[in-house]
Amino acid sequence: MSELRGPVRIVGTGLIGTSIGLALARLGVVVELVDANPDSALMAERIGAGSRLVQIEPQLVVVAVPPDHVGAVIAEQLEQTDAIVTDAASVKSKPLADARKLTTDLSRYVGSHPMAGSERNGPLAGRADLFDGATWAITPHETSAADAVELVRRLAEASGARTVELSVEDHDLAVARVSHLPHLMSALAAGTLADAPSSHLQLSGQGVRDVTRIAAGDPKLWTQIVSANSTALTGLLEQIRGELDRVLVALGKEEAGEELTSILGQGVSGAVRVPGKHGTPHIDLVTVLVTIPDRPGQLARLFADAAESGANVEDLRIDHSPGRPVGEVELAVKPGSVDQLVDVLTERGWVVHR
């Protein structure tokens, strides 16, 4: 029963649902696409995420609809099929509570949450490799059947993800910390720019782009997400409010240095705990700055030259302010690779800073 044979019914053909369909299609698993918007399902079908016309009873149902509707669709699928049912919502407590109000037997339901996404949405944003190397949380509740948990694990692994099992409550607190709170902080920072003078915005650099990037997410969708996780978020926001009060008090003092240093140091302590790529422990990397002309083909040439050095680029960032004839590429590499990378790039004519 725990072998993922298919068919898999995906209810909701947005970014996540379509990407799951595309990932399963790589393995030849039959996927049925269902969406209240027929145009969305048709588009997902056209790009290869599955078919709208599968007539076989599904082995597994994946609910990938907006957060406010997840619980009702879970209950509906449990009542209408004999399939195991999971969902991809970013909050687990509310869908579980909503489903409990509508159906009595939840043994075939196991919550899950692929930790991957984009500011883009809709089926055309879907990618078969969206979950490759990503973390996929599995959140059984107290009556989830063991074979249901295992089948959902097989789904995540088939999609290219690595799994972590959490309780429903732990999951919601975790995503409040690593996803929902950062989104709110980004939105608040970006909001201060909405009526800023254009002369201020002309000073924008990579820092403000980094902080505000995720604020571009769909406000209606994010309203549903943060509202559904209000309990976990409230506690964290109260903690943040306390820290903001500390900053305000410190700024009001003539000698604010020690207090501000303590607050900023706590930020550094938290930042270094963020795992590296593929969930590996945090690694202290060295950043090499390369000035790059704003001409076609220059990035490709830089990456080819970096590869020739033998250094593995662990991360990168591009800073290109509008109007400048050049940009800067930050290549993050392990300390042992720095000298070789700098030597090769310099030999090939790049302007390099360490």
PDB file of C-alpha atoms in Angstrom, residues 9 17 53 64 140 152 161 170 172 198 203 222 226 262 292 345:
ATOM      1  CA  ARG A   9      -5.150  13.372  -7.960  1.00  0.00           C
ATOM      2  CA  GLY A  17       0.098  21.645  -7.455  1.00  0.00           C
ATOM      3  CA  LEU A  53      -9.579  13.145 -17.832  1.00  0.00           C
ATOM      4  CA  ALA A  64      -3.093  22.323  -3.163  1.00  0.00           C
ATOM      5  CA  PRO A 140       0.826  13.260  11.056  1.00  0.00           C
ATOM      6  CA  VAL A 152       3.097  10.787   1.744  1.00  0.00           C
ATOM      7  CA  ALA A 161      12.599  16.460  -1.621  1.00  0.00           C
ATOM      8  CA  ASP A 170       5.759  22.258  15.953  1.00  0.00           C
ATOM      9  CA  ASP A 172       3.251  25.843  12.583  1.00  0.00           C
ATOM     10  CA  SER A 198      12.183  59.063  -5.737  1.00  0.00           C
ATOM     11  CA  LEU A 203      20.149  55.322  -3.438  1.00  0.00           C
ATOM     12  CA  TRP A 222      -0.464  35.844   2.341  1.00  0.00           C
ATOM     13  CA  VAL A 226      -0.676  34.541   8.255  1.00  0.00           C
ATOM     14  CA  SER A 262      23.972  43.467  21.798  1.00  0.00           C
ATOM     15  CA  ILE A 292      31.042  42.747 -14.511  1.00  0.00           C
ATOM     16  CA  LEU A 345      39.721  35.362 -12.580  1.00  0.00           C
TER      17      LEU A 345
END
